[in-house]
Tab-separated table of C-alpha atoms (C1' of nucleotides) in Angstrom:
chain	number	residue	atom	x	y	z
A	841	MET	CA	114.606	125.957	69.440
A	842	ALA	CA	115.545	128.557	72.418
A	843	VAL	CA	115.947	127.019	75.483
A	844	GLU	CA	116.559	123.808	76.298
A	845	LYS	CA	116.688	124.026	79.869
A	846	ASN	CA	117.360	127.569	81.870
A	847	GLU	CA	117.829	128.133	85.209
A	848	VAL	CA	113.547	129.367	85.607
A	849	SER	CA	112.161	126.140	84.267
A	850	LEU	CA	114.207	123.769	86.007
A	851	THR	CA	113.383	125.125	89.092
A	852	THR	CA	109.626	125.946	88.622
A	853	ILE	CA	109.883	121.967	86.939
A	854	GLN	CA	111.515	120.732	90.117
A	855	ARG	CA	109.855	122.956	92.933
A	856	LEU	CA	106.553	121.217	91.213
A	857	LYS	CA	108.033	117.457	92.162
A	858	GLN	CA	108.795	118.578	95.226
A	859	VAL	CA	105.602	119.561	96.226
A	860	ALA	CA	104.054	116.234	93.816
A	861	GLN	CA	106.696	114.121	95.927
A	862	SER	CA	105.175	114.953	99.096
A	863	GLU	CA	101.581	115.440	98.416
A	864	PHE	CA	100.946	112.526	97.120
A	865	MET	CA	103.530	110.822	99.793
A	866	LYS	CA	100.888	112.099	102.125
A	867	HIS	CA	97.516	111.881	101.124
A	868	GLY	CA	97.659	109.075	98.497
A	869	TYR	CA	97.217	109.813	94.514
A	870	ALA	CA	93.476	110.014	94.519
A	871	ALA	CA	93.571	112.191	97.609
A	872	THR	CA	96.336	114.724	95.850
A	873	LYS	CA	94.696	117.985	94.209
A	874	THR	CA	96.569	119.890	91.298
A	875	ARG	CA	95.316	122.818	93.124
A	876	ASP	CA	96.695	121.733	95.774
A	877	ILE	CA	100.091	120.897	94.393
A	878	ALA	CA	100.727	123.644	92.852
A	879	GLU	CA	99.646	126.382	95.299
A	880	LYS	CA	102.156	124.524	97.376
A	881	ALA	CA	104.981	125.619	94.635
A	882	GLY	CA	103.738	128.551	94.915
A	883	VAL	CA	102.832	128.275	90.683
A	884	ASN	CA	99.796	128.469	88.472
A	885	LEU	CA	97.777	126.212	88.181
A	886	ALA	CA	98.216	125.629	84.763
A	887	LEU	CA	101.330	125.488	85.112
A	888	MET	CA	101.286	121.848	86.344
A	889	ASN	CA	99.833	120.905	82.702
A	890	TYR	CA	101.757	123.081	80.569
A	891	HIS	CA	105.298	120.789	82.249
A	892	PHE	CA	103.446	117.567	83.141
A	893	ARG	CA	100.783	117.470	80.505
A	894	SER	CA	98.379	115.406	83.415
A	895	LYS	CA	98.114	114.562	87.760
A	896	GLU	CA	98.458	110.845	85.928
A	897	ASN	CA	101.798	111.145	84.183
A	898	LEU	CA	102.731	113.687	87.023
A	899	PHE	CA	102.378	110.631	89.356
A	900	GLU	CA	104.310	107.942	86.768
A	901	ILE	CA	106.846	109.775	86.959
A	902	ILE	CA	107.328	110.292	90.572
A	903	MET	CA	106.724	106.409	90.989
A	904	ARG	CA	109.068	105.730	88.559
A	905	GLU	CA	111.799	107.250	90.586
A	906	ASN	CA	110.220	105.946	94.225
A	907	ILE	CA	109.643	102.420	92.890
A	908	ASP	CA	113.677	102.703	92.175
A	909	LYS	CA	114.514	104.181	95.660
A	910	LEU	CA	112.944	101.144	97.497
A	911	PHE	CA	113.886	98.495	95.601
A	912	SER	CA	116.266	99.085	93.186
A	913	PHE	CA	119.348	100.713	95.001
A	914	ILE	CA	119.932	97.568	96.446
A	915	LEU	CA	121.045	95.954	93.410
A	916	PRO	CA	124.216	96.364	93.438
A	917	THR	CA	124.663	95.061	96.789
A	918	ILE	CA	123.137	91.395	96.526
A	919	SER	CA	124.202	91.032	93.533
A	920	ASP	CA	127.454	91.104	94.431
A	921	LYS	CA	129.191	88.420	94.040
A	922	ASP	CA	132.279	89.255	96.302
A	923	THR	CA	130.600	89.878	99.856
A	924	SER	CA	129.620	86.966	101.662
A	925	LEU	CA	125.426	86.632	102.925
A	926	SER	CA	126.930	87.854	106.537
A	927	GLN	CA	127.929	91.143	105.071
A	928	LYS	CA	124.523	91.428	102.535
A	929	LEU	CA	122.677	90.705	105.305
A	930	ASP	CA	125.221	93.570	107.070
A	931	LEU	CA	125.610	96.471	104.110
A	932	LEU	CA	121.127	95.592	103.943
A	933	SER	CA	120.741	96.766	106.451
A	934	GLU	CA	122.203	99.576	106.693
A	935	GLN	CA	121.484	101.077	103.408
A	936	TYR	CA	117.859	100.144	103.567
A	937	ILE	CA	116.876	101.830	106.919
A	938	ALA	CA	119.572	105.113	106.438
A	939	THR	CA	117.289	105.376	102.768
A	940	ILE	CA	114.053	105.070	104.286
A	941	ILE	CA	114.370	106.979	107.583
A	942	ASP	CA	114.154	110.123	106.086
A	943	GLU	CA	110.917	109.839	104.222
A	944	PRO	CA	109.283	106.783	106.438
A	945	SER	CA	106.411	106.729	104.752
A	946	LEU	CA	107.833	106.246	101.273
A	947	PRO	CA	107.225	102.357	101.501
A	948	ILE	CA	103.632	102.025	102.364
A	949	PHE	CA	102.947	104.745	99.656
A	950	VAL	CA	104.797	102.388	97.320
A	951	LEU	CA	103.143	99.555	98.105
A	952	THR	CA	99.523	100.978	98.785
A	953	GLU	CA	99.793	102.547	94.712
A	954	ILE	CA	101.421	99.117	93.278
A	955	GLN	CA	98.328	97.540	95.223
A	956	HIS	CA	95.732	99.436	93.655
A	957	ASN	CA	97.639	99.171	90.272
A	958	PRO	CA	99.501	96.613	90.030
A	959	GLU	CA	98.764	95.987	86.119
A	960	ARG	CA	100.456	99.421	86.161
A	961	PHE	CA	103.251	99.724	88.413
A	962	GLY	CA	103.637	95.670	89.095
A	963	ASN	CA	106.154	95.246	86.442
A	964	GLN	CA	108.179	97.847	86.911
A	965	ILE	CA	110.203	95.915	89.449
A	966	ARG	CA	112.795	94.504	88.271
A	967	PHE	CA	112.177	91.192	90.330
A	968	LYS	CA	112.856	89.018	87.849
A	969	SER	CA	116.618	88.072	86.528
A	970	GLU	CA	118.282	91.036	88.520
A	971	ILE	CA	116.544	89.401	91.808
A	972	MET	CA	116.174	86.139	91.215
A	973	GLU	CA	119.347	85.556	89.692
A	974	SER	CA	121.259	87.172	92.407
A	975	ALA	CA	123.946	86.148	94.471
A	976	TYR	CA	122.484	87.484	97.414
A	977	LEU	CA	119.208	84.351	96.518
A	978	ALA	CA	122.150	81.858	95.654
A	979	GLN	CA	123.549	82.428	99.056
A	980	LEU	CA	120.447	82.469	100.800
A	981	LYS	CA	119.830	78.761	98.972
A	982	GLN	CA	122.869	77.993	100.600
A	983	ALA	CA	123.113	78.954	103.677
A	984	ASP	CA	119.145	77.445	104.266
A	985	PRO	CA	118.518	74.479	101.115
A	986	ASP	CA	115.248	73.514	102.982
A	987	THR	CA	113.065	77.167	102.482
A	988	ASP	CA	112.437	79.173	99.312
A	989	PRO	CA	114.744	81.435	99.325
A	990	VAL	CA	112.578	84.447	98.262
A	991	GLN	CA	110.734	84.154	101.883
A	992	HIS	CA	113.825	84.589	103.123
A	993	LEU	CA	114.036	87.395	101.230
A	994	ILE	CA	110.264	89.107	102.298
A	995	THR	CA	110.897	88.108	106.157
A	996	TYR	CA	114.351	89.895	105.844
A	997	LEU	CA	112.832	93.025	104.290
A	998	GLY	CA	109.833	92.548	106.530
A	999	ILE	CA	112.237	93.089	109.793
A	1000	LEU	CA	114.012	96.458	107.917
A	1001	LEU	CA	110.442	97.564	106.346
A	1002	PHE	CA	107.506	96.649	108.966
A	1003	PRO	CA	108.641	99.340	111.666
A	1004	PHE	CA	108.021	102.410	108.931
A	1005	PHE	CA	104.227	101.076	108.088
A	1006	MET	CA	103.764	101.131	111.817
A	1007	LYS	CA	105.470	104.114	112.556
A	1008	PRO	CA	101.658	105.962	112.100
A	1009	VAL	CA	100.294	103.740	114.597
A	1010	LEU	CA	102.712	104.025	117.496
A	1011	SER	CA	102.904	108.166	116.751
A	1012	ALA	CA	99.355	108.223	117.118
A	1013	SER	CA	98.709	105.977	120.082
A	1014	GLY	CA	101.147	108.716	121.684
A	1015	LYS	CA	103.881	105.534	122.853
A	1016	VAL	CA	106.364	106.562	120.266
A	1017	SER	CA	108.054	110.213	119.144
A	1018	GLU	CA	109.635	111.366	116.122
A	1019	GLN	CA	113.096	110.696	118.315
A	1020	GLY	CA	111.621	107.504	119.835
A	1021	PHE	CA	110.691	106.143	116.563
A	1022	LYS	CA	114.441	107.610	114.509
A	1023	ALA	CA	116.492	105.936	117.632
A	1024	SER	CA	114.329	103.114	117.017
A	1025	MET	CA	115.217	102.374	113.774
A	1026	ALA	CA	118.958	103.196	114.644
A	1027	GLU	CA	118.654	100.156	117.189
A	1028	ARG	CA	116.968	97.638	115.014
A	1029	GLN	CA	119.626	98.725	111.663
A	1030	LYS	CA	122.076	97.108	114.269
A	1031	GLN	CA	120.712	93.867	115.460
A	1032	ALA	CA	118.361	93.332	112.062
A	1033	PRO	CA	121.496	91.190	110.671
A	1034	ALA	CA	122.250	89.279	113.330
A	1035	TRP	CA	118.492	88.711	113.699
A	1036	MET	CA	118.088	87.425	110.061
A	1037	LYS	CA	121.768	85.115	110.625
A	1038	ARG	CA	120.275	83.595	113.489
A	1039	ILE	CA	116.952	82.563	112.145
A	1040	LEU	CA	119.765	80.963	108.855
A	1041	GLY	CA	121.343	79.828	111.509
A	1042	ILE	CA	124.199	81.383	110.352
A	1043	PHE	CA	126.953	82.696	112.666
B	737	MET	CA	58.594	103.136	115.790
B	738	ALA	CA	57.424	100.552	114.133
B	739	VAL	CA	60.442	98.524	112.200
B	740	GLU	CA	63.575	97.474	114.194
B	741	LYS	CA	65.455	95.795	111.728
B	742	ASN	CA	63.696	93.546	109.679
B	743	GLU	CA	64.962	91.427	106.588
B	744	VAL	CA	64.602	94.022	104.070
B	745	SER	CA	66.503	96.836	105.186
B	746	LEU	CA	69.452	94.153	106.976
B	747	THR	CA	70.412	92.949	103.722
B	748	THR	CA	70.402	96.303	102.029
B	749	ILE	CA	72.567	97.884	105.079
B	750	GLN	CA	74.877	94.403	104.584
B	751	ARG	CA	74.677	94.475	101.245
B	752	LEU	CA	76.138	98.562	101.263
B	753	LYS	CA	78.361	97.008	103.584
B	754	GLN	CA	80.094	94.663	101.857
B	755	VAL	CA	80.416	96.134	98.961
B	756	ALA	CA	81.744	98.925	100.649
B	757	GLN	CA	84.224	97.202	102.128
B	758	SER	CA	85.318	95.630	98.781
B	759	GLU	CA	85.922	98.856	97.170
B	760	PHE	CA	87.639	100.705	100.027
B	761	MET	CA	89.859	97.832	100.482
B	762	LYS	CA	90.539	97.581	96.645
B	763	HIS	CA	90.691	101.889	95.514
B	764	GLY	CA	91.153	103.432	99.054
B	765	TYR	CA	88.730	105.803	100.801
B	766	ALA	CA	89.664	109.043	98.332
B	767	ALA	CA	89.406	106.946	95.055
B	768	THR	CA	85.995	104.967	95.827
B	769	LYS	CA	83.076	106.560	94.334
B	770	THR	CA	79.115	106.650	96.260
B	771	ARG	CA	77.922	105.471	92.776
B	772	ASP	CA	79.963	102.742	92.234
B	773	ILE	CA	78.663	101.431	95.957
B	774	ALA	CA	75.427	101.913	95.158
B	775	GLU	CA	75.614	100.292	91.569
B	776	LYS	CA	77.608	97.150	92.695
B	777	ALA	CA	75.406	96.877	95.922
B	778	GLY	CA	72.238	96.966	93.592
B	779	VAL	CA	70.716	99.769	95.624
B	780	ASN	CA	69.382	103.371	94.484
B	781	LEU	CA	72.208	105.583	95.569
B	782	ALA	CA	70.635	108.063	97.696
B	783	LEU	CA	69.937	104.462	99.833
B	784	MET	CA	73.461	104.635	101.235
B	785	ASN	CA	73.244	108.442	102.786
B	786	TYR	CA	69.798	107.109	104.035
B	787	HIS	CA	71.247	104.470	105.457
B	788	PHE	CA	74.599	105.447	106.497
B	789	ARG	CA	74.405	109.498	106.032
B	790	SER	CA	77.652	109.773	104.610
B	791	LYS	CA	80.270	108.329	102.217
B	792	GLU	CA	82.667	109.290	105.597
B	793	ASN	CA	80.510	107.755	108.663
B	794	LEU	CA	80.194	104.655	106.135
B	795	PHE	CA	83.809	104.199	105.999
B	796	GLU	CA	84.532	105.455	110.049
B	797	ILE	CA	82.497	102.253	110.456
B	798	ILE	CA	83.681	99.797	107.830
B	799	MET	CA	87.742	100.723	109.810
B	800	ARG	CA	86.173	99.949	112.815
B	801	GLU	CA	85.781	96.560	111.645
B	802	ASN	CA	89.122	96.157	109.608
B	803	ILE	CA	91.127	97.933	112.584
B	804	ASP	CA	90.029	95.196	115.393
B	805	LYS	CA	90.407	92.305	112.248
B	806	LEU	CA	93.774	93.508	112.285
B	807	PHE	CA	94.931	94.230	116.117
B	808	SER	CA	92.228	93.781	118.424
B	809	PHE	CA	91.452	89.880	117.523
B	810	ILE	CA	94.453	89.269	118.919
B	811	LEU	CA	94.000	90.553	122.240
B	812	PRO	CA	93.302	87.223	124.735
B	813	THR	CA	96.218	85.528	123.200
B	814	ILE	CA	98.195	87.594	123.978
B	815	SER	CA	96.914	88.790	127.532
B	816	ASP	CA	96.783	85.178	128.025
B	817	LYS	CA	98.914	84.304	131.627
B	818	ASP	CA	98.504	80.531	131.510
B	819	THR	CA	100.357	80.395	128.260
B	820	SER	CA	104.405	80.514	127.024
B	821	LEU	CA	105.823	82.457	124.885
B	822	SER	CA	106.680	79.417	123.126
B	823	GLN	CA	102.631	78.410	122.594
B	824	LYS	CA	101.297	82.574	122.874
B	825	LEU	CA	103.882	82.740	119.092
B	826	ASP	CA	102.694	79.241	118.018
B	827	LEU	CA	99.091	80.617	118.355
B	828	LEU	CA	99.725	84.155	116.910
B	829	SER	CA	101.189	82.788	113.655
B	830	GLU	CA	97.966	80.214	113.150
B	831	GLN	CA	95.487	82.893	114.698
B	832	TYR	CA	97.445	85.819	112.155
B	833	ILE	CA	97.785	83.985	108.571
B	834	ALA	CA	94.600	82.020	109.109
B	835	THR	CA	92.661	85.330	109.560
B	836	ILE	CA	94.080	87.271	106.687
B	837	ILE	CA	94.961	84.756	103.706
B	838	ASP	CA	91.461	85.442	102.960
B	839	GLU	CA	91.485	89.193	102.811
B	840	PRO	CA	95.285	89.797	101.820
B	841	SER	CA	95.125	93.710	101.139
B	842	LEU	CA	93.372	94.098	104.854
B	843	PRO	CA	96.899	94.661	106.484
B	844	ILE	CA	97.578	97.440	103.917
B	845	PHE	CA	94.833	99.076	103.491
B	846	VAL	CA	94.288	99.697	107.722
B	847	LEU	CA	97.464	100.940	107.807
B	848	THR	CA	97.101	102.749	105.115
B	849	GLU	CA	94.169	104.870	105.769
B	850	ILE	CA	95.886	105.416	109.194
B	851	GLN	CA	98.635	106.825	107.826
B	852	HIS	CA	96.440	109.387	105.652
B	853	ASN	CA	94.905	109.992	108.853
B	854	PRO	CA	95.964	109.811	112.196
B	855	GLU	CA	94.506	112.099	114.372
B	856	ARG	CA	91.381	109.733	113.266
B	857	PHE	CA	92.030	105.962	113.885
B	858	GLY	CA	95.279	106.126	114.864
B	859	ASN	CA	93.906	106.116	118.521
B	860	GLN	CA	91.273	103.656	117.767
B	861	ILE	CA	94.311	100.795	118.394
B	862	ARG	CA	94.197	100.011	122.348
B	863	PHE	CA	98.017	99.897	122.420
B	864	LYS	CA	98.626	101.216	125.792
B	865	SER	CA	97.063	98.893	128.103
B	866	GLU	CA	95.965	95.854	126.522
B	867	ILE	CA	98.942	95.696	124.071
B	868	MET	CA	101.730	97.307	126.196
B	869	GLU	CA	100.608	95.304	129.769
B	870	SER	CA	100.145	91.729	128.605
B	871	ALA	CA	101.524	88.834	129.293
B	872	TYR	CA	103.144	88.264	126.197
B	873	LEU	CA	105.217	92.395	126.196
B	874	ALA	CA	106.565	90.990	129.426
B	875	GLN	CA	107.281	87.400	128.699
B	876	LEU	CA	108.809	88.853	125.805
B	877	LYS	CA	111.172	91.056	128.312
B	878	GLN	CA	111.891	88.501	130.132
B	879	ALA	CA	113.153	86.351	127.046
B	880	ASP	CA	115.692	89.083	126.056
B	881	PRO	CA	115.915	92.162	128.477
B	882	ASP	CA	118.369	93.871	126.624
B	883	THR	CA	116.013	94.703	123.715
B	884	ASP	CA	113.005	97.073	124.282
B	885	PRO	CA	110.353	94.389	123.714
B	886	VAL	CA	107.305	96.431	121.613
B	887	GLN	CA	110.534	96.014	118.854
B	888	HIS	CA	109.999	92.654	118.715
B	889	LEU	CA	106.697	92.543	118.547
B	890	ILE	CA	107.013	94.290	115.816
B	891	THR	CA	109.456	92.118	113.828
B	892	TYR	CA	106.634	89.422	114.547
B	893	LEU	CA	104.304	91.221	112.896
B	894	GLY	CA	106.786	92.392	110.141
B	895	ILE	CA	107.547	88.622	109.717
B	896	LEU	CA	103.654	87.413	109.664
B	897	LEU	CA	101.671	90.167	107.484
B	898	PHE	CA	104.640	91.557	105.405
B	899	PRO	CA	104.378	89.226	102.571
B	900	PHE	CA	100.873	90.314	102.562
B	901	PHE	CA	102.422	94.009	101.657
B	902	MET	CA	104.373	92.447	99.129
B	903	LYS	CA	101.856	90.400	97.675
B	904	PRO	CA	100.900	93.068	94.630
B	905	VAL	CA	104.248	93.210	93.624
B	906	LEU	CA	104.970	89.113	93.386
B	907	SER	CA	101.972	88.882	91.662
B	908	ALA	CA	102.423	91.695	89.137
B	909	SER	CA	105.838	90.391	88.601
B	910	GLY	CA	103.916	87.163	87.600
B	911	LYS	CA	106.304	85.686	89.673
B	912	VAL	CA	103.917	83.383	92.184
B	913	SER	CA	100.211	82.768	91.917
B	914	GLU	CA	97.393	83.185	93.918
B	915	GLN	CA	97.230	79.578	94.752
B	916	GLY	CA	101.971	79.598	95.332
B	917	PHE	CA	100.760	82.662	97.794
B	918	LYS	CA	98.711	80.863	99.501
B	919	ALA	CA	100.993	77.658	99.555
B	920	SER	CA	103.970	79.702	100.593
B	921	MET	CA	101.941	81.355	103.735
B	922	ALA	CA	100.355	77.881	104.837
B	923	GLU	CA	104.679	77.187	104.505
B	924	ARG	CA	105.510	80.328	106.561
B	925	GLN	CA	102.296	79.693	109.121
B	926	LYS	CA	104.575	76.884	110.049
B	927	GLN	CA	108.300	78.644	110.119
B	928	ALA	CA	107.123	81.471	111.806
B	929	PRO	CA	107.383	81.157	115.121
B	930	ALA	CA	110.316	78.693	115.002
B	931	TRP	CA	112.370	81.425	113.253
B	932	MET	CA	111.299	83.996	116.191
B	933	LYS	CA	112.183	81.545	118.605
B	934	ARG	CA	115.669	81.459	117.321
B	935	ILE	CA	115.815	85.376	117.498
B	936	LEU	CA	114.723	85.225	121.088
B	937	GLY	CA	117.238	82.419	121.454
B	938	ILE	CA	114.322	80.364	123.682
B	939	PHE	CA	113.988	76.489	122.173
C	1264	DA	C1'	41.547	99.145	106.051
C	1265	DA	C1'	42.939	102.993	106.797
C	1266	DT	C1'	47.019	105.547	108.787
C	1267	DA	C1'	51.273	105.836	110.031
C	1268	DA	C1'	56.219	104.983	109.310
C	1269	DA	C1'	59.847	103.458	107.060
C	1270	DT	C1'	62.553	102.072	102.621
C	1271	DT	C1'	63.240	103.484	97.952
C	1272	DT	C1'	63.493	105.860	93.933
C	1273	DA	C1'	64.520	109.161	90.377
C	1274	DA	C1'	65.883	114.385	89.969
C	1275	DA	C1'	68.353	118.179	91.070
C	1276	DC	C1'	71.992	120.243	93.270
C	1277	DA	C1'	76.202	122.456	94.538
C	1278	DG	C1'	80.664	122.688	94.798
C	1279	DA	C1'	85.318	119.908	93.614
C	1280	DT	C1'	88.268	118.904	90.241
C	1281	DG	C1'	91.079	117.943	86.510
C	1282	DT	C1'	92.112	120.466	82.141
C	1283	DT	C1'	91.632	123.732	78.743
C	1284	DT	C1'	92.201	128.291	76.027
C	1285	DA	C1'	93.415	132.518	75.304
C	1286	DA	C1'	96.196	136.238	75.985
C	1287	DA	C1'	100.592	138.245	78.730
C	1288	DA	C1'	104.780	137.826	79.685
C	1289	DC	C1'	109.278	137.101	79.401
C	1290	DA	C1'	113.479	135.038	76.900
C	1291	DT	C1'	116.063	134.526	72.947
C	1292	DT	C1'	117.910	134.730	68.099
C	1293	DT	C1'	118.770	137.019	63.879
D	1385	DA	C1'	114.654	146.142	67.445
D	1386	DA	C1'	111.788	142.948	65.544
D	1387	DA	C1'	110.285	138.205	65.179
D	1388	DT	C1'	110.138	134.168	67.570
D	1389	DG	C1'	109.682	130.952	71.117
D	1390	DT	C1'	109.022	129.900	75.610
D	1391	DT	C1'	106.614	130.462	79.888
D	1392	DT	C1'	103.056	132.534	82.440
D	1393	DT	C1'	98.558	133.542	83.985
D	1394	DA	C1'	93.514	134.280	84.808
D	1395	DA	C1'	89.384	132.974	83.612
D	1396	DA	C1'	86.224	129.159	82.245
D	1397	DC	C1'	84.926	124.314	80.769
D	1398	DA	C1'	83.002	120.246	81.271
D	1399	DT	C1'	83.168	116.499	84.282
D	1400	DC	C1'	82.621	114.018	88.308
D	1401	DT	C1'	80.926	113.143	92.554
D	1402	DG	C1'	79.000	113.599	98.097
D	1403	DT	C1'	74.282	114.748	99.292
D	1404	DT	C1'	69.780	116.246	99.240
D	1405	DT	C1'	64.776	117.084	98.196
D	1406	DA	C1'	60.437	115.167	97.298
D	1407	DA	C1'	57.540	112.316	95.877
D	1408	DA	C1'	56.778	107.081	95.373
D	1409	DT	C1'	55.772	102.514	97.383
D	1410	DT	C1'	56.228	99.034	100.479
D	1411	DT	C1'	56.276	98.042	105.180
D	1412	DA	C1'	54.198	97.847	109.711
D	1413	DT	C1'	50.390	99.221	113.364
D	1414	DT	C1'	45.946	100.227	115.053
DNA sequence: AATAAATTTAAACAGATGTTTAAAACATTT
DNA sequence: AAATGTTTTAAACATCTGTTTAAATTTATT
């Protein structure tokens, strides 16, 4: 009995999760060391296993949250039957870039780890029902009946997310600063919907 | 003296490189074990170090080749001053998708490892001179003077490459087969230039 | 054929790394 | 205050993993 979720244990668990999230994102699962997580969280090494059983289990918890952050959070927007396609494109651009801008390595992290372990994480994306049968997809199909709407969905995701994949390249080549990247993403946030509307031929 | 590059050592080295390439692409650098490479190449463990000095050195060789495969191979196309922007967009779509279709995990692999080790690999992309001063970029600027041409470059790369990033997600969700993916990429190969031309407002 | 060089092998090394153990410290309940 | 449960710690364990060594084998040179 005794404690359910007291102050101390919560902050310990949260510190571990925070540091784990940061380390996993920076180095990927395999290159992240439990000792680094413990050290940077300022807790004893064995505490990680006490609270999370194993590195793998901790990782799975983190992954679940990040997959949600990358895919599931847009479900309300794309499922809304009361907004037009044009409005959805505006909203998606705004929401996606605003969400990812502060965690720019999230997309590449999630997609990399899904690729390294497809059987484990692939099915966590509620792709079939919620996305495939969304109003968004139907509206894409209506706007361009000749093209598989999934292709347009991928294209728009690419327009919104691909710059985050290229960020390390741009940064390392000394071509773009942190400031400059954020500015260019703010600009893209405004232009992306218009670009997609031109592709779809809607105005 | 003696041997320079005889039959046997070449095939051993090539087998090691082939397997290393495949293993690094599947699991990433950190999760790839030297023992796996040796075993799958059918050579003794120590031979890898004899021929390549270290796992890291072998990886760097592989990476150099893959960065070229992802970025440098388009330099002739984008530098050509005798082709129009429209022609370049056609060529890029054709070349990029044809090159990557047989190695679909190449883009995510390269960009992930650049992110994990930006100082080492980031500067290997000849971004400044060859790309920034290319005819392609000038023509993008001319077509849309109000937008940073680098942004259009990134957008088009996203349209062409992002589906490869999504492939594990689509596959794992059981929504798309290997066959289906290739077919959709063939379709995209045809449509992508038209989409980009609509974004740029050229016809 | 004899010698030298290059390649391959089996075995071991050294350090890293995820995890466990057993005890201590701390908090809660009775 | 004693007893019970929870959290934290230091240390050790067991395995994995990149690399090296020294000898054997194969290939090339003279």
